[in-house]
Short mmCIF file of C-alpha atoms in Angstrom, two decimals:
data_model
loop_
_atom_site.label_atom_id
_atom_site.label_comp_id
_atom_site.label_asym_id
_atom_site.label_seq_id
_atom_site.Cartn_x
_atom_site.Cartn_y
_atom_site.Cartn_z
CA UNK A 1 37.10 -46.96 -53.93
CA UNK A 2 36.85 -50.63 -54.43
CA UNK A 3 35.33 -52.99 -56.90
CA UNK A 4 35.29 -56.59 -55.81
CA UNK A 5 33.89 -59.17 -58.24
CA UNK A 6 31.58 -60.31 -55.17
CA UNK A 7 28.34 -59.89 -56.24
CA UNK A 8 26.61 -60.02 -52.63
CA UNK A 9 27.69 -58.41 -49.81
CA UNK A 10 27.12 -59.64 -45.92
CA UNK A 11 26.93 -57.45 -43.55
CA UNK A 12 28.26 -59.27 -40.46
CA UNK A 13 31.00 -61.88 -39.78
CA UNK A 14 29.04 -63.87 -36.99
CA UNK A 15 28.13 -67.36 -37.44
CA UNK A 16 24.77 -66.57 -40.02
CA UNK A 17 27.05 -64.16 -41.87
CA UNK A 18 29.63 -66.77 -42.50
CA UNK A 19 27.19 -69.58 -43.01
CA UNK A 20 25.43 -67.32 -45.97
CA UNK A 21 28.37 -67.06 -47.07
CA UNK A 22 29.60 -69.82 -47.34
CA UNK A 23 26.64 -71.35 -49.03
CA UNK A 24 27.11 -68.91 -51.48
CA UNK A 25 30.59 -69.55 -52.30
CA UNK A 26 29.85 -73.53 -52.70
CA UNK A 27 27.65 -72.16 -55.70
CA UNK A 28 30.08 -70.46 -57.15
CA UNK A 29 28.68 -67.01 -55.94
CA UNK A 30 31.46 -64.80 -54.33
CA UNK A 31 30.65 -62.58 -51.68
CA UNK A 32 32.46 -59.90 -49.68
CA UNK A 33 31.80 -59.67 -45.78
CA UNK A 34 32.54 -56.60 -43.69
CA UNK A 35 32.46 -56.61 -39.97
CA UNK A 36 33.48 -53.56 -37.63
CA UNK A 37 35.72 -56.21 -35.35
CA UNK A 38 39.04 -56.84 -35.26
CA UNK A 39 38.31 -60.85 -36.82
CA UNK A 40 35.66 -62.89 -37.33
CA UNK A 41 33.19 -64.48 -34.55
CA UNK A 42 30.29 -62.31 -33.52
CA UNK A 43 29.05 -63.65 -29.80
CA UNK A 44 31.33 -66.88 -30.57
CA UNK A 45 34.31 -64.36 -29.85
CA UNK A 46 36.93 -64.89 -27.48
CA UNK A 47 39.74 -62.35 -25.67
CA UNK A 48 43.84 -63.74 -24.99
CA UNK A 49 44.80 -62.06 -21.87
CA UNK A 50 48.43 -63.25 -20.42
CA UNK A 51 48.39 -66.82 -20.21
CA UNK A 52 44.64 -67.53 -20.13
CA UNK A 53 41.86 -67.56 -23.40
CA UNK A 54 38.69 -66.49 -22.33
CA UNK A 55 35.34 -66.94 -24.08
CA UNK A 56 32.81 -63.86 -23.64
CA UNK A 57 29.80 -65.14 -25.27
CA UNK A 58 28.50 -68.51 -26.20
CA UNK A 59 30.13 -71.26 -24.01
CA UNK A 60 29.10 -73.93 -25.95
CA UNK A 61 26.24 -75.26 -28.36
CA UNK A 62 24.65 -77.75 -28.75
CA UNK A 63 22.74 -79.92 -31.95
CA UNK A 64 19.43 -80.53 -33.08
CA UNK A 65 18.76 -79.87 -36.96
CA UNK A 66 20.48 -82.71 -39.84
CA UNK A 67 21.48 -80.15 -41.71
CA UNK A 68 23.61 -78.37 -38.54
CA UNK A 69 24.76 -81.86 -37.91
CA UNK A 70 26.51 -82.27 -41.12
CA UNK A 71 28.34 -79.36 -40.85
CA UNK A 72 29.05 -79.79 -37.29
CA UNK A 73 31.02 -83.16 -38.20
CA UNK A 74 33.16 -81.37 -41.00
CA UNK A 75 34.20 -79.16 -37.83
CA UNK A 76 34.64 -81.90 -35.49
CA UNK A 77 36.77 -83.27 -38.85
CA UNK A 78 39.00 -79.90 -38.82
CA UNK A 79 39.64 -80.25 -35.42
CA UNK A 80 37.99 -76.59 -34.41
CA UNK A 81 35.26 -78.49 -32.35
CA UNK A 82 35.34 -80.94 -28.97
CA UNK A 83 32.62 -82.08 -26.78
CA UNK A 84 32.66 -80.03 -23.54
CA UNK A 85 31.45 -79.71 -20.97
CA UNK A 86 31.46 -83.00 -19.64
CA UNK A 87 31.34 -81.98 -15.45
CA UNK A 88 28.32 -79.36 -15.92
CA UNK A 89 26.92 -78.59 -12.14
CA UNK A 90 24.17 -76.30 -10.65
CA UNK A 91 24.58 -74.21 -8.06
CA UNK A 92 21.59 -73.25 -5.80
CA UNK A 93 20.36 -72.53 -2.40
CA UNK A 94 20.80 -76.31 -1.38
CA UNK A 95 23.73 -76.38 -2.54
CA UNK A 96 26.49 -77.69 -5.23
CA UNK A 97 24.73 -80.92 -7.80
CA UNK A 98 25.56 -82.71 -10.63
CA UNK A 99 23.65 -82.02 -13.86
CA UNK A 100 22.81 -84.56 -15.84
CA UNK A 101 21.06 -84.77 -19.48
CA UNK A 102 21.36 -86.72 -22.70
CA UNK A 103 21.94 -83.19 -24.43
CA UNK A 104 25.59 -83.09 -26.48
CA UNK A 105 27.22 -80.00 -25.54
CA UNK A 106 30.14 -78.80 -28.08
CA UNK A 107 32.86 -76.31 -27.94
CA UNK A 108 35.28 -74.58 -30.25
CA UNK A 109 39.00 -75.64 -29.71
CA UNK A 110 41.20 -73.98 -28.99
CA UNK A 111 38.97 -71.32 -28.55
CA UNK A 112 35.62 -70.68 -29.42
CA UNK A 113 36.10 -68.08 -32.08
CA UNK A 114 38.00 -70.88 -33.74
CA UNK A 115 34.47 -72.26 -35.08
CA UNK A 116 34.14 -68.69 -37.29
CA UNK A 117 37.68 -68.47 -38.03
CA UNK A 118 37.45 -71.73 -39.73
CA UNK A 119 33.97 -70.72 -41.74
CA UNK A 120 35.52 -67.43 -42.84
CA UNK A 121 38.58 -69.44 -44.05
CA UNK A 122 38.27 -69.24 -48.44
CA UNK A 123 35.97 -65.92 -48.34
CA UNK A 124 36.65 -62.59 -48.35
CA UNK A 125 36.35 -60.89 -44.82
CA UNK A 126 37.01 -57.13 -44.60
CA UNK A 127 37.08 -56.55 -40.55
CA UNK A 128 38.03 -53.14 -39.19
CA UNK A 129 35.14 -52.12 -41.40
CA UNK A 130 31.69 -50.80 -39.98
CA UNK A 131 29.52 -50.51 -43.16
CA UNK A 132 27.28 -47.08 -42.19
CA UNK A 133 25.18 -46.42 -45.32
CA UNK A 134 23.66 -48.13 -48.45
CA UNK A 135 23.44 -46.51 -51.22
CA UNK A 136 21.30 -47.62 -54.03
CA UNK A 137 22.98 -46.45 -57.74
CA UNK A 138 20.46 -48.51 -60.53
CA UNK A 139 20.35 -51.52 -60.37
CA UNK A 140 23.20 -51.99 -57.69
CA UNK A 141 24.37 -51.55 -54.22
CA UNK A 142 27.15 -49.21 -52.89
CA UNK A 143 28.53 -49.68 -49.35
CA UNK A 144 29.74 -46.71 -47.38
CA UNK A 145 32.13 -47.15 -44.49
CA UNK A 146 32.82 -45.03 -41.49
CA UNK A 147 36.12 -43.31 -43.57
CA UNK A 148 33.64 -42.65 -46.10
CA UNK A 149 35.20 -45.05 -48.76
CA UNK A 150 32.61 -46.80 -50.87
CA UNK A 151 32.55 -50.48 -51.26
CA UNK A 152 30.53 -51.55 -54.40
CA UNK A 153 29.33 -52.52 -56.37
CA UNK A 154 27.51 -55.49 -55.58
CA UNK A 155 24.30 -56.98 -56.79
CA UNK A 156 22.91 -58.21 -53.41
CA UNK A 157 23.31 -56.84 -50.11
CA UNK A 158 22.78 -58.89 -46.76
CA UNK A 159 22.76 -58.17 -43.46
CA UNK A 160 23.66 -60.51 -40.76
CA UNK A 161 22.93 -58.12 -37.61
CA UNK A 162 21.25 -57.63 -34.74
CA UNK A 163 17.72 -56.24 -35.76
CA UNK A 164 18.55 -52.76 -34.33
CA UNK A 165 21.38 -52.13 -36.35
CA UNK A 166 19.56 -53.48 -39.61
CA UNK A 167 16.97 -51.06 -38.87
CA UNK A 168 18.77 -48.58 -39.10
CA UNK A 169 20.36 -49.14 -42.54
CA UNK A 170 17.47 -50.59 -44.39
CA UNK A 171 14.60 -47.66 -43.55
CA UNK A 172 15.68 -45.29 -45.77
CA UNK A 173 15.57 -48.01 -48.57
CA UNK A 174 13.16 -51.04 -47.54
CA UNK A 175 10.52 -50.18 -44.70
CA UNK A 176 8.67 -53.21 -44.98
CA UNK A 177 12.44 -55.12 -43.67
CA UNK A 178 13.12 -52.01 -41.11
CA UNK A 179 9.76 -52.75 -40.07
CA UNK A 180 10.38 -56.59 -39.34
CA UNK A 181 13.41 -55.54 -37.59
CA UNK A 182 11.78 -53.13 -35.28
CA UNK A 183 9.86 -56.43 -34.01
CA UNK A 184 12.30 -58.59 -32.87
CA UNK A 185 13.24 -57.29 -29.31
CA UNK A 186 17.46 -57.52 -28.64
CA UNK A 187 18.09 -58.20 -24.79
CA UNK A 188 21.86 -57.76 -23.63
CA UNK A 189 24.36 -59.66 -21.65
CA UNK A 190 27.11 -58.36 -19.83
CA UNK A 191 29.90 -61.06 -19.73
CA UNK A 192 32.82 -60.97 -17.28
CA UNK A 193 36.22 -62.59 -17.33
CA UNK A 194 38.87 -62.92 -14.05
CA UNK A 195 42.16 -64.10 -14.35
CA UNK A 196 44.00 -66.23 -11.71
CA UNK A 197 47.76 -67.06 -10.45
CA UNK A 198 46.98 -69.55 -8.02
CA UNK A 199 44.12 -72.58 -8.71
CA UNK A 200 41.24 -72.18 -7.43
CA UNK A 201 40.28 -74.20 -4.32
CA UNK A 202 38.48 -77.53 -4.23
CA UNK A 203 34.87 -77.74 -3.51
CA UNK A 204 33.67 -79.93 -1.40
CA UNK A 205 31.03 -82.24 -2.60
CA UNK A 206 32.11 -80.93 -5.95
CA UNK A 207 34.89 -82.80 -8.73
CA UNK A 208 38.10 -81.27 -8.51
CA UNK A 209 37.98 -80.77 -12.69
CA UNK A 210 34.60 -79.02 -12.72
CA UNK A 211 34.14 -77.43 -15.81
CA UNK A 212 31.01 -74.77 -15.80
CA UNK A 213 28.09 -74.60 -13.39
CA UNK A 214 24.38 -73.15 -13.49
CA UNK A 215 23.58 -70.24 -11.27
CA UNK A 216 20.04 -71.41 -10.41
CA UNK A 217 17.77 -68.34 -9.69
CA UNK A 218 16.89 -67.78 -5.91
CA UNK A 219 13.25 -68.11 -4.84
CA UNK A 220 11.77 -64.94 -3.51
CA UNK A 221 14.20 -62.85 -4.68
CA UNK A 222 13.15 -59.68 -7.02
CA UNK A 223 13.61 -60.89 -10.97
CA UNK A 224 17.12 -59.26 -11.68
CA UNK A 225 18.78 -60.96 -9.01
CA UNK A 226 21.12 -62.63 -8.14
CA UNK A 227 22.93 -60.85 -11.27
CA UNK A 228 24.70 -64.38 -11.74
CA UNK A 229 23.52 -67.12 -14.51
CA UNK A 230 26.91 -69.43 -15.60
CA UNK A 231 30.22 -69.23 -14.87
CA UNK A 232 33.07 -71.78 -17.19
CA UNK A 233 36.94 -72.92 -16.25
CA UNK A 234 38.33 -71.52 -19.58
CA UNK A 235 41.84 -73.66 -18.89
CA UNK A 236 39.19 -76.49 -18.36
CA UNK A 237 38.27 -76.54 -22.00
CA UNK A 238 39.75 -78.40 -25.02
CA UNK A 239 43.12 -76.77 -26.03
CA UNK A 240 43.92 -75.05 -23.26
CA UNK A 241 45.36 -77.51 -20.62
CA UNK A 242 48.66 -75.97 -19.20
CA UNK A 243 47.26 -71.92 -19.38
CA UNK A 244 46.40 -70.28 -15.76
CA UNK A 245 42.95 -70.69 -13.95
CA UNK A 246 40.29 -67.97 -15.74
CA UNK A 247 36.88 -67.84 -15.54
CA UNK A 248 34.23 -66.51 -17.59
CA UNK A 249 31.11 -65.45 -15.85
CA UNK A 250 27.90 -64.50 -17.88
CA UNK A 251 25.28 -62.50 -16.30
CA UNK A 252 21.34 -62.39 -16.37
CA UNK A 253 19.75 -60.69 -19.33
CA UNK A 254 17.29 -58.53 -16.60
CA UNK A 255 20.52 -58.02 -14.17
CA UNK A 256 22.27 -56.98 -17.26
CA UNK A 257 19.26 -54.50 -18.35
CA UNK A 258 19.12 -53.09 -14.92
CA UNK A 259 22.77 -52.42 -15.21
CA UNK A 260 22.99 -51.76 -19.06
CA UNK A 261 25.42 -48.57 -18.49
CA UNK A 262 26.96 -49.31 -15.22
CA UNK A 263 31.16 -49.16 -15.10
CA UNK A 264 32.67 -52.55 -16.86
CA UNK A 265 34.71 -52.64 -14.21
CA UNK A 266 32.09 -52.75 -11.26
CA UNK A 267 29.68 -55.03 -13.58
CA UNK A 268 33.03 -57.36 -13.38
CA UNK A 269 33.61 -57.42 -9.47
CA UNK A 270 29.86 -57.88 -8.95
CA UNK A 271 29.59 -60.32 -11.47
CA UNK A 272 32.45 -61.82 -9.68
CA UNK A 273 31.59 -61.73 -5.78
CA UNK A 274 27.91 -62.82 -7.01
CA UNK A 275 29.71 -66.39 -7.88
CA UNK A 276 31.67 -66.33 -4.28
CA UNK A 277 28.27 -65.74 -2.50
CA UNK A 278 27.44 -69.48 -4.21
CA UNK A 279 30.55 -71.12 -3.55
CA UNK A 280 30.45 -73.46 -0.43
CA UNK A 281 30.68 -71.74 3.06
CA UNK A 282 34.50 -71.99 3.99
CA UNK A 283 35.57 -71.37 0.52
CA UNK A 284 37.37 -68.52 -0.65
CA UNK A 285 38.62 -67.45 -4.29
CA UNK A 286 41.99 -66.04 -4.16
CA UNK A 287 42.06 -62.54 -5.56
CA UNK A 288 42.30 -62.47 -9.69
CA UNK A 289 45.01 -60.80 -11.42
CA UNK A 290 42.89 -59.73 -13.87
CA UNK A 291 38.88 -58.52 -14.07
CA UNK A 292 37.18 -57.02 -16.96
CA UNK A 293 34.04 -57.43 -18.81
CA UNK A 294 32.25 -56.81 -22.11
CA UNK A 295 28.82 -55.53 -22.73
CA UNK A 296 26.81 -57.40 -25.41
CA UNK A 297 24.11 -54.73 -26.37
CA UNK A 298 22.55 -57.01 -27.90
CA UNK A 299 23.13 -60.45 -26.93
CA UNK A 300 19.83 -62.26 -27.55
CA UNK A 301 16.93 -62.32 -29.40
CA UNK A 302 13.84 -62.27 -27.17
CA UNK A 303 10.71 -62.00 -29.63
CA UNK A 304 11.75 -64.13 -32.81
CA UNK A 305 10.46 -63.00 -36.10
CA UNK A 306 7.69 -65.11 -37.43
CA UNK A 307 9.42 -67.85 -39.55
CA UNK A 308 13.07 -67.37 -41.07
CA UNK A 309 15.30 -65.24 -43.19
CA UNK A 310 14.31 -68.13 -45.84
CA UNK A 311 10.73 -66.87 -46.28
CA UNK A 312 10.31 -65.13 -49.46
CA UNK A 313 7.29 -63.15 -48.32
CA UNK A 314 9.19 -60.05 -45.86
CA UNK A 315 12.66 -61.41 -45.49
CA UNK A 316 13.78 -60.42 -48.75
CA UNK A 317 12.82 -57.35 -51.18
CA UNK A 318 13.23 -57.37 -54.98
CA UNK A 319 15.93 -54.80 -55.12
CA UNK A 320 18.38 -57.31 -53.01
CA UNK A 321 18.39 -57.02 -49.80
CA UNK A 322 17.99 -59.42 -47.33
CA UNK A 323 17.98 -60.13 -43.65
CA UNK A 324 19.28 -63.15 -41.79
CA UNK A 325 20.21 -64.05 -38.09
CA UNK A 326 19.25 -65.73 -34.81
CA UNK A 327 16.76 -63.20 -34.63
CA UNK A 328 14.83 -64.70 -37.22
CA UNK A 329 14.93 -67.94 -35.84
CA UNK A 330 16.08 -68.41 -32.63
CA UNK A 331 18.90 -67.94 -29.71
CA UNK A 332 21.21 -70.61 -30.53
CA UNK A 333 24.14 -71.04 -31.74
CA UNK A 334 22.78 -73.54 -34.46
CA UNK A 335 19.61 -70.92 -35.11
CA UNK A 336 22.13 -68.27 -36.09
CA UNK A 337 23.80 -70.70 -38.38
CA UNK A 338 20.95 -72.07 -40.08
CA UNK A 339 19.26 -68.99 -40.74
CA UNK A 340 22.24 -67.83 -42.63
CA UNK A 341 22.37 -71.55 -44.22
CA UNK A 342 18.96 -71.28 -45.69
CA UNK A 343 19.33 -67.39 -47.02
CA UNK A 344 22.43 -68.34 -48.60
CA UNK A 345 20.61 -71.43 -50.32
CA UNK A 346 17.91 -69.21 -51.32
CA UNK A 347 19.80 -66.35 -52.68
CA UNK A 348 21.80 -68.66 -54.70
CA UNK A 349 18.52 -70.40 -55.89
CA UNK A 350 17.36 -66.83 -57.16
CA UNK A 351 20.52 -66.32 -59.06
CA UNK A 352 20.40 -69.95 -61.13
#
């Protein structure tokens, strides 16, 4: 049994988790986060196979909000953060083109999971631990893991999942939150990786150092396919000059619904011979090394909760709990982040 001095708990040690967190903590609140994963990073986590990194789930982000911005520069300050991609292409029936934008695209460095790493640095982050009940005892919360050991007890409890797992916890114990949750629709990804000896082959038309291409959808074609959306040159990114050629390959949420409990291992080769059918005719991918993938069950928020985790109206509930998460804001990277951002703000507001 343990008793942390935390006095909140977060349930979740993606990007919102961390960033509640860590607002917390710069108010002199400690918190405790517990995550079923080996480490820190949510969809900003990455896999080390033999000589190659690969990312499986956001391949970059980008910036919009002041307050993002301002902690995006103390990351570019760190050094976990680089601009990237900076050859982005689109791939469709025409062909191979350049795309172009005034958008700022940003990347974690060395890896992506290096971004949560570095907000999880100075708080307490219990991984290896999937929290499976609350368990109200007065005026406190008690954790219960999947050993059965209790963590507790703490004051505040929040939880930085996807909507369907919050659900699940908070109906015995706030219905009104379980009942936000059960709005928010959760769409999943599958996300592929290959691993090669030999370099891939040049393009023509195409930059030698391409970085990540577009899989533009193909007209009259039925919705789920081409199961294909982006593919990135993971030894293309910041960091990881000199490791072998690997790609990650991300498919379509409706190819990815359609094929929800297919084999990871045929998701990976179709996932795979979807991105030869786009390469240029005469070009041929030598055979990978390595092929796997990983199934995000619940990759993306599709129907976004009607304001953020911020709002004191259904976001919160007197007893302490509270909800926060790109579902309650948005899919990106910097939605996640500020949602968690604001809770944590607001929580510690509450507590002055």
């Amino acid at each position: 049994m343990s008793h942390a001095p935390a006095t909140t708990a977060i349930i979740g040690a993606g990007i919102a988790g961390l960033a509640c967190g860590q607002a917390l903590e710069a108010h002199g609140l400690p918190v405790r986060i517990f995550d079923k994963a080996r480490g820190p990073g949510g969809r900003m986590s990455s896999r080390r196979l033999e000589k190659a990194t690969v990312d499986l789930g956001a391949q970059f982000f980008s910036v919009r909000d002041p307050a993002f911005r301002r902690a995006v520069a103390a990351w570019r300050k760190a050094g976990v953060v680089a601009p990237w991609p900076d050859s982005l292409w689109e791939a469709g029936t025409s062909g191979w083109r350049r795309h172009r934008d005034d958008v700022e695209r940003l990347i974690g460095t060395p890896r992506m999971s290096a971004v949560t790493r570095h907000l999880a640095t100075g708080l307490e982050v219990a991984t290896g631990t999937r929290i499976e009940r609350l368990e109200p005892k007065g005026e406190a919360w008690w954790l219960i893991d999947q050993h059965d050991v209790r963590h507790g007890p703490f004051a505040r409890v929040v939880l930085a999942l996807p909507s369907p797992q919050a659900q699940a916890l908070l109906e015995p114990h706030a219905p009104s939150l379980a009942a936000a949750c059960e709005a928010i629709i959760q769409r999943p990804c599958w996300a592929a990786w290959a691993r090669f000896e030999s370099p891939l082959p040049a393009l023509p038309g195409v930059d030698d150092d391409w970085q990540a291409v577009r899989l533009a959808p193909e007209p009259n074609r039925a919705p789920a396919e081409p199961p294909l959306r982006f593919v990135s040159r993971n030894d293309h990114k910041p960091g990881r000059h000199g490791q072998g050629e690997s790609l990650s390959l991300l498919a379509r949420l409706e190819w990815s619904e359609a094929h929800l409990e297919r084999d990871a291992g045929d998701v990976a080769r179709a996932l795979l011979d979807a991105f030869r059918a786009r390469l240029p005719d005469g070009v041929t991918l030598p055979e990978p090394t390595a092929l796997g993938a990983h199934r995000w069950r619940y990759a993306q928020p599709d129907v976004f909760a009607g304001g953020e985790a911020v709002n004191l109206d259904h976001r919160r509930t007197p007893e302490g709990l509270s909800l926060c998460g790109d579902g309650w804001r948005g899919p990106r990277v910097e939605d996640a982040w500020l949602s968690g951002h604001h809770l944590g703000e607001a929580l510690a507001a509450d507590a002055s």
